[in-house]
Short mmCIF file of C-alpha atoms in Angstrom, two decimals:
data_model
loop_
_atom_site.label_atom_id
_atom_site.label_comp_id
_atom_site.label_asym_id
_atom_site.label_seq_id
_atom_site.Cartn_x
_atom_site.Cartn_y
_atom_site.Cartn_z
CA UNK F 27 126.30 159.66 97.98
CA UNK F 28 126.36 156.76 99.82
CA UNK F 29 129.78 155.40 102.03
CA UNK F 30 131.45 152.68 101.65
CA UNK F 31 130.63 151.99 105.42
CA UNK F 32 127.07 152.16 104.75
CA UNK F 33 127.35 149.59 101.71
CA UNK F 34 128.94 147.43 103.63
CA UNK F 35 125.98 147.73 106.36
CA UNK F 36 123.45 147.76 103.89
CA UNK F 37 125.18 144.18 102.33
CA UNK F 38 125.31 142.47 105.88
CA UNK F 39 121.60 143.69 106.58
CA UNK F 40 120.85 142.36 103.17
CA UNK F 41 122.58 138.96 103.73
CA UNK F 42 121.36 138.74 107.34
CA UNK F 43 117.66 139.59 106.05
CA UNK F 44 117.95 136.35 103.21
CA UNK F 45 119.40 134.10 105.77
CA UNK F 46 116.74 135.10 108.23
CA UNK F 47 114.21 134.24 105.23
CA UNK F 48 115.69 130.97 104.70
CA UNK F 49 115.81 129.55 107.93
CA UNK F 50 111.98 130.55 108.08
CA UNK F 51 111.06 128.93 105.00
CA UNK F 52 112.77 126.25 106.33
CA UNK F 53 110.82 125.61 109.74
CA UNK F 54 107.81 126.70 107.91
CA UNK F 55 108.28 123.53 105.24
CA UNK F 56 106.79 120.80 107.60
CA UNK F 57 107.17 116.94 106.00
CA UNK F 58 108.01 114.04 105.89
CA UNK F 59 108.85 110.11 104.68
CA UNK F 60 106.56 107.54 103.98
CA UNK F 61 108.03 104.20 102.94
CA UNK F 62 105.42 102.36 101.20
CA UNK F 63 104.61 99.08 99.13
CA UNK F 64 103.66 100.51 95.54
CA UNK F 65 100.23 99.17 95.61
CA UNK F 66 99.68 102.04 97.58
CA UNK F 67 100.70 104.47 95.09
CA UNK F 68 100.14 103.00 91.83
CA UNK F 69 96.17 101.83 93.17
CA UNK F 70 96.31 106.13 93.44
CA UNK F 71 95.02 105.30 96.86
CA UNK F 72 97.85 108.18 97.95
CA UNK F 73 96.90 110.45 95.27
CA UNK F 74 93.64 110.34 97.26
CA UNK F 75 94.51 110.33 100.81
CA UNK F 76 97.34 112.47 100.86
CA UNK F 77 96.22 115.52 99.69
CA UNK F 78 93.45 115.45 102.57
CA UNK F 79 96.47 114.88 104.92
CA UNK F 80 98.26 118.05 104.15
CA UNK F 81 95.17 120.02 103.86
CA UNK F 82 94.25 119.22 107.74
CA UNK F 83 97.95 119.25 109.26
CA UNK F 84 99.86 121.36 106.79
CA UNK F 85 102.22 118.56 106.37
CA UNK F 86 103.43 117.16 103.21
CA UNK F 87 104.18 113.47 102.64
CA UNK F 88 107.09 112.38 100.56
CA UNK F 89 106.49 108.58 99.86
CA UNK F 90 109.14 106.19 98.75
CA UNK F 91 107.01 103.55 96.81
CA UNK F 92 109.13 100.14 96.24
CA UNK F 93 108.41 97.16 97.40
CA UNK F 94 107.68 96.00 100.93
CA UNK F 95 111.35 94.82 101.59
CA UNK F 96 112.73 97.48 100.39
CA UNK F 97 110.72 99.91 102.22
CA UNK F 98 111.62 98.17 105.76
CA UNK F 99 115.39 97.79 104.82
CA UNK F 100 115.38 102.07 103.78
CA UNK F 101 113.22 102.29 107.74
CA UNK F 102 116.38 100.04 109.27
CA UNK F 103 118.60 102.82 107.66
CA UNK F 104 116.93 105.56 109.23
CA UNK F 105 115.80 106.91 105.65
CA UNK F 106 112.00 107.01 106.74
CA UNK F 107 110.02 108.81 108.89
CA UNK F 108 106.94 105.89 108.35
CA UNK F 109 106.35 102.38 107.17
CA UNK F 110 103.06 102.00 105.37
CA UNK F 111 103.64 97.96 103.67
CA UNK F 112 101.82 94.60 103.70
CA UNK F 113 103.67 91.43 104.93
CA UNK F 114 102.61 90.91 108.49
CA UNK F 115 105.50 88.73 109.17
CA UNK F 116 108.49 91.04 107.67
CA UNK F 117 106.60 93.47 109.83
CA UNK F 118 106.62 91.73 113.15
CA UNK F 119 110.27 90.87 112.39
CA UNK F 120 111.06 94.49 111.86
CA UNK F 121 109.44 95.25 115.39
CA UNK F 122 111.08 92.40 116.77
CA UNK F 123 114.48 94.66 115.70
CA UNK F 124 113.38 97.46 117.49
CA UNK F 125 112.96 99.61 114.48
CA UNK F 126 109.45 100.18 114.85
CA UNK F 127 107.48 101.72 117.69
CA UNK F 128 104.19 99.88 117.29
CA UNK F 129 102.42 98.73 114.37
CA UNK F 130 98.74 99.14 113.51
CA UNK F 131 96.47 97.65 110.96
CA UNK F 132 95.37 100.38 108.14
CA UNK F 133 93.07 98.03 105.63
CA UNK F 134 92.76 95.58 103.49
CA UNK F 135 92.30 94.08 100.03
CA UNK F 136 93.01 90.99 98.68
CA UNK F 137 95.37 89.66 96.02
CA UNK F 138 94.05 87.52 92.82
CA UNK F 139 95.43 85.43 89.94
CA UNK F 140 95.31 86.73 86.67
CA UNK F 141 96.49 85.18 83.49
CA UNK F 142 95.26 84.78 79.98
CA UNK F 143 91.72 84.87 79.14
CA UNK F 144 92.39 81.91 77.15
CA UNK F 145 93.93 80.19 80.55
CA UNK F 146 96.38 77.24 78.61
CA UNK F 147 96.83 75.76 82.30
CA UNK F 148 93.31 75.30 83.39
CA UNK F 149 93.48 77.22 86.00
CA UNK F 150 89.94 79.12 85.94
CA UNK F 151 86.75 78.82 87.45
CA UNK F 152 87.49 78.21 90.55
CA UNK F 153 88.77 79.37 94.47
CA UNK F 154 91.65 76.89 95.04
CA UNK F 155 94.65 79.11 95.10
CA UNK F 156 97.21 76.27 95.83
CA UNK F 157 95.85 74.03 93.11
CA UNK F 158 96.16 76.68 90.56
CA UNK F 159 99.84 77.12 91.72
CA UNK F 160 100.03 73.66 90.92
CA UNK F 161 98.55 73.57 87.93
CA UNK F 162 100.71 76.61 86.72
CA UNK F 163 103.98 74.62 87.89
CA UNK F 164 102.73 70.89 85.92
CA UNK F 165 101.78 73.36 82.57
CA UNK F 166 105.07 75.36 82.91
CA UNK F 167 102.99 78.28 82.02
CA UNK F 168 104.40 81.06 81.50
CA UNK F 169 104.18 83.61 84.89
CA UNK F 170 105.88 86.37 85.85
CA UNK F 171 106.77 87.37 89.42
CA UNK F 172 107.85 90.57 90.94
CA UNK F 173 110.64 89.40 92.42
CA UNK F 174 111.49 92.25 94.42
CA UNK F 175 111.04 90.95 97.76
CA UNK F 176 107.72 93.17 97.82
CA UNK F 177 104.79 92.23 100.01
CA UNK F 178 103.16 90.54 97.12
CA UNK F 179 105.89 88.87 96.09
CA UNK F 180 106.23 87.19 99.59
CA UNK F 181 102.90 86.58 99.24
CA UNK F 182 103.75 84.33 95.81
CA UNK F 183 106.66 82.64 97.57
CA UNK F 184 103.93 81.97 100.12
CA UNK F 185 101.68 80.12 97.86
CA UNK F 186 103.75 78.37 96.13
CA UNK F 187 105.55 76.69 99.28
CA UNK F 188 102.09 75.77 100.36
CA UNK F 189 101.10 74.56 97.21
CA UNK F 190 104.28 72.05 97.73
CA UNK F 191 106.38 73.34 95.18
CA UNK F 192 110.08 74.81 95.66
CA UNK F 193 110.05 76.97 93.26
CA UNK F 194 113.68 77.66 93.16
CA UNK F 195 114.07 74.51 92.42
CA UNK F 196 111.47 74.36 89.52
CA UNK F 197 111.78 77.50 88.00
CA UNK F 198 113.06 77.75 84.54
CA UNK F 199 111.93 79.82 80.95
CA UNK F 200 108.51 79.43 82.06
CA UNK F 201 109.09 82.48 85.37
CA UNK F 202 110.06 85.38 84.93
CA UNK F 203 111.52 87.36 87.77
CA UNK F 204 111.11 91.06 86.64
CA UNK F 205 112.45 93.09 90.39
CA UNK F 206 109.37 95.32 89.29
CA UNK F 207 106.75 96.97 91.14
CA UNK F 208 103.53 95.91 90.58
CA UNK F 209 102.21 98.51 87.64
CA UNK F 210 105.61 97.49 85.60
CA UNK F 211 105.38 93.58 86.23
CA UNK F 212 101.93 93.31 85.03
CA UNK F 213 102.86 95.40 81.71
CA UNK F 214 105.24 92.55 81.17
CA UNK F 215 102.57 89.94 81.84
CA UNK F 216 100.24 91.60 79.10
CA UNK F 217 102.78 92.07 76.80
CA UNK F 218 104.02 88.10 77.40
CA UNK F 219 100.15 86.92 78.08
CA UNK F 220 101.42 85.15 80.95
CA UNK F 221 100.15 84.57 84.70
CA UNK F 222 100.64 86.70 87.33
CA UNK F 223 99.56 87.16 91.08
CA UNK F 224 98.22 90.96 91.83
CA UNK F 225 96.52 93.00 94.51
CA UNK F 226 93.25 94.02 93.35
CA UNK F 227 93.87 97.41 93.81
CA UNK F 228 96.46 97.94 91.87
CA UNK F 229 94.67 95.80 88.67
CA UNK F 230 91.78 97.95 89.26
CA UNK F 231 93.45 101.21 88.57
CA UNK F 232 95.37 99.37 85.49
CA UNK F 233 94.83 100.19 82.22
CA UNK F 234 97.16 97.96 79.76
CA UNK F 235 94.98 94.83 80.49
CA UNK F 236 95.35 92.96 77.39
CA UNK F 237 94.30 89.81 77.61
CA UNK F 238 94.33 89.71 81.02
CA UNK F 239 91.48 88.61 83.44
CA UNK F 240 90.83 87.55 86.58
CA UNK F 241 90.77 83.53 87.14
CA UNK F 242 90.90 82.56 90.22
CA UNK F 243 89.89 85.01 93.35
CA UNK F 244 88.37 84.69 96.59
CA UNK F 245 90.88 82.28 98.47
CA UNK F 246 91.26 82.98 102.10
CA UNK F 247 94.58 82.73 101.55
CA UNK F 248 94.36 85.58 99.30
CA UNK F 249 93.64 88.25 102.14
CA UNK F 250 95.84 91.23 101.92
CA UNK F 251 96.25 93.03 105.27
CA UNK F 252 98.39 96.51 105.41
CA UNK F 253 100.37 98.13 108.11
CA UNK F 254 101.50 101.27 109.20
CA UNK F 255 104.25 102.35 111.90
CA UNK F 256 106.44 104.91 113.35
CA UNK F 257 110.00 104.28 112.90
CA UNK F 258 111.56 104.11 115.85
CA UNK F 259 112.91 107.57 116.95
CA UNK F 260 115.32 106.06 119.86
CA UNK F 261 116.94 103.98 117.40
CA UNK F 262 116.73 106.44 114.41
CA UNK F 263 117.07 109.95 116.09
CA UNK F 264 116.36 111.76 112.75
CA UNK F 265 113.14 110.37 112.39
CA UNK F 266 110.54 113.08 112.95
CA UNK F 267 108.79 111.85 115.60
CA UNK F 268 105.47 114.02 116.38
CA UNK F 269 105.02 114.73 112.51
CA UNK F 270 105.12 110.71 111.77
CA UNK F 271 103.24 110.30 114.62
CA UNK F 272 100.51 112.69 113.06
CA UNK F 273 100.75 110.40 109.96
CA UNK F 274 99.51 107.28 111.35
CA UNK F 275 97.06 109.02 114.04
CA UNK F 276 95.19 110.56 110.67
CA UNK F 277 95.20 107.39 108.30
CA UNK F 278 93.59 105.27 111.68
CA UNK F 279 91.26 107.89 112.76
CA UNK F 280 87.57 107.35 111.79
CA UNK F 281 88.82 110.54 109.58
CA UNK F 282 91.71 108.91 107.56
CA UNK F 283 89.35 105.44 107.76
CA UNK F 284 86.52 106.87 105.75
CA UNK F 285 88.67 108.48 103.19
CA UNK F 286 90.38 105.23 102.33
CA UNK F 287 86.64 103.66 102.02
CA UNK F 288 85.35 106.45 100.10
CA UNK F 289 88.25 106.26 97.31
CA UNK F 290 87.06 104.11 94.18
CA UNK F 291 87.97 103.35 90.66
CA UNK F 292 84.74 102.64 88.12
CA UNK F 293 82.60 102.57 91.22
CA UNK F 294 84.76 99.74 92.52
CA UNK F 295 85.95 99.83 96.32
CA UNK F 296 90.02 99.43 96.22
CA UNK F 297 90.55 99.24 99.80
CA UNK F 298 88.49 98.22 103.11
CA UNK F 299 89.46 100.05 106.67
CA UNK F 300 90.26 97.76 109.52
CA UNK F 301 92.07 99.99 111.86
CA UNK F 302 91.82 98.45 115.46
CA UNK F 303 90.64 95.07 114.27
CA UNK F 304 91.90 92.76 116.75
CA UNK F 305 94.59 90.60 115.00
CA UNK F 306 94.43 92.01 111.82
#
């Protein structure tokens, strides 16, 4: 019959033993954060490249998809391990801050202008990005924006300052700010038939077209570059440093390069490798 005494050991071994357990399961359980743009995600580039990840390093990758902004402002709060986004200049500012280590070009895709396949405003047929923007603003047709302060959504703002419009000043019924990511925002642009600017990716992988085409494509001004950094570990002492690190030595390495070029959709290339382009 056992003692008390030995109960009491055989508890305390017992607790010790699931502690022990825990603590092992815990250093075992390697991952970490990627902040992303949700292009990334909701293309299914990540559903692609991430599972190759883990299978070489053993590391899993939690990934925050919201827009570009968003991303960099949950980075500056130390909620990231990574920044994977695509807005050069929000990047460089975010450097600039000290809250990156070093950025480095990933790939590329562009962005393109969809709208009605019945186009009210004209604005098909051709390359001229700036006068389809202004076409869009003289129609008042309707187009929604993502409004999110996402990369593509800076992109818009871009556009339509260079176009010569202030759009703040001239929006009205005809824009719609949805604060969407991109997947959501261009279900409310089928559902309203209304213009909307996209990265190709993402329409690619999207389903509930519509009426929805592409009209106007192949501006210059339509390139789509994407970054990736480490956040910055002195400034951010959580951030896992080697295990980030890992991250963005994969997705650069002729490794992680050819798996973003081999992922399609319908046979159709999504994204194009760049890493170590000068000035890209």
């Amino acid at each position: 019959m056992a003692t008390v005494v030995d109960r009491r050991s055989f508890a305390i071994s017992l607790v010790a033993l699931i502690a022990i357990g825990t603590i092992s399961g815990q250093a075992q359980e390697r991952f970490i954060t990627v902040a992303s743009t949700t292009s990334t995600e909701q293309s299914g580039l990540f559903g692609h490249l991430l599972p190759r990840f883990e299978q070489k390093t053993g590391i899993k990758v939690h990934v925050v998809a919201v827009g570009t902004g968003q991303a960099l402002d949950l980075a500056r709060r130390g909620d990231a391990d990574v920044v994977f986004v695509h807005a050069r200049p929000a990047e460089q500012k975010f450097l600039a801050e000290g809250h990156g280590v070093k950025r480095y070009p990933v790939m590329y895709n562009d962005f393109v202008l969809l709208g009605p396949k019945t186009d009210p405003a004209k604005i098909g047929g051709g390359k001229d990005i700036l006068e389809a923007f202004k076409r869009l603003e003289a129609a008042r047709a309707p187009f929604v924006s993502r409004g999110d302060k996402s990369g593509t959504h800076l992109a818009e703002l871009d556009l339509w300052k260079a176009a010569g419009i202030d759009i703040d000043k001239e929006k009205g019924p005809w824009y719609r700010d949805t604060g969407q990511g991109m997947g959501p925002a261009l279900n409310t642009a089928s559902s309203m038939n209304a213009y909307i600017l996209a990265d190709r990716g993402t329409w690619l992988s999207f389903k509930n077209r519509g009426d929805l085409a592409i009209l106007v494509d192949g501006d210059e001004r339509l390139f789509n570059q994407y970054g990736v950094m480490l956040v910055n570990p002195d400034k951010h002492p959580s951030v896992k440093k080697e295990l980030g690190q890992m991250f963005v030595d994969w997705v650069i390495s002729p490794e992680g390069q050819k798996a973003i070029s081999d992922y399609k959709v319908n046979r159709a290339q999504l994204f194009f490798p760049n890493a170590g382009q000068p000035g890209a």
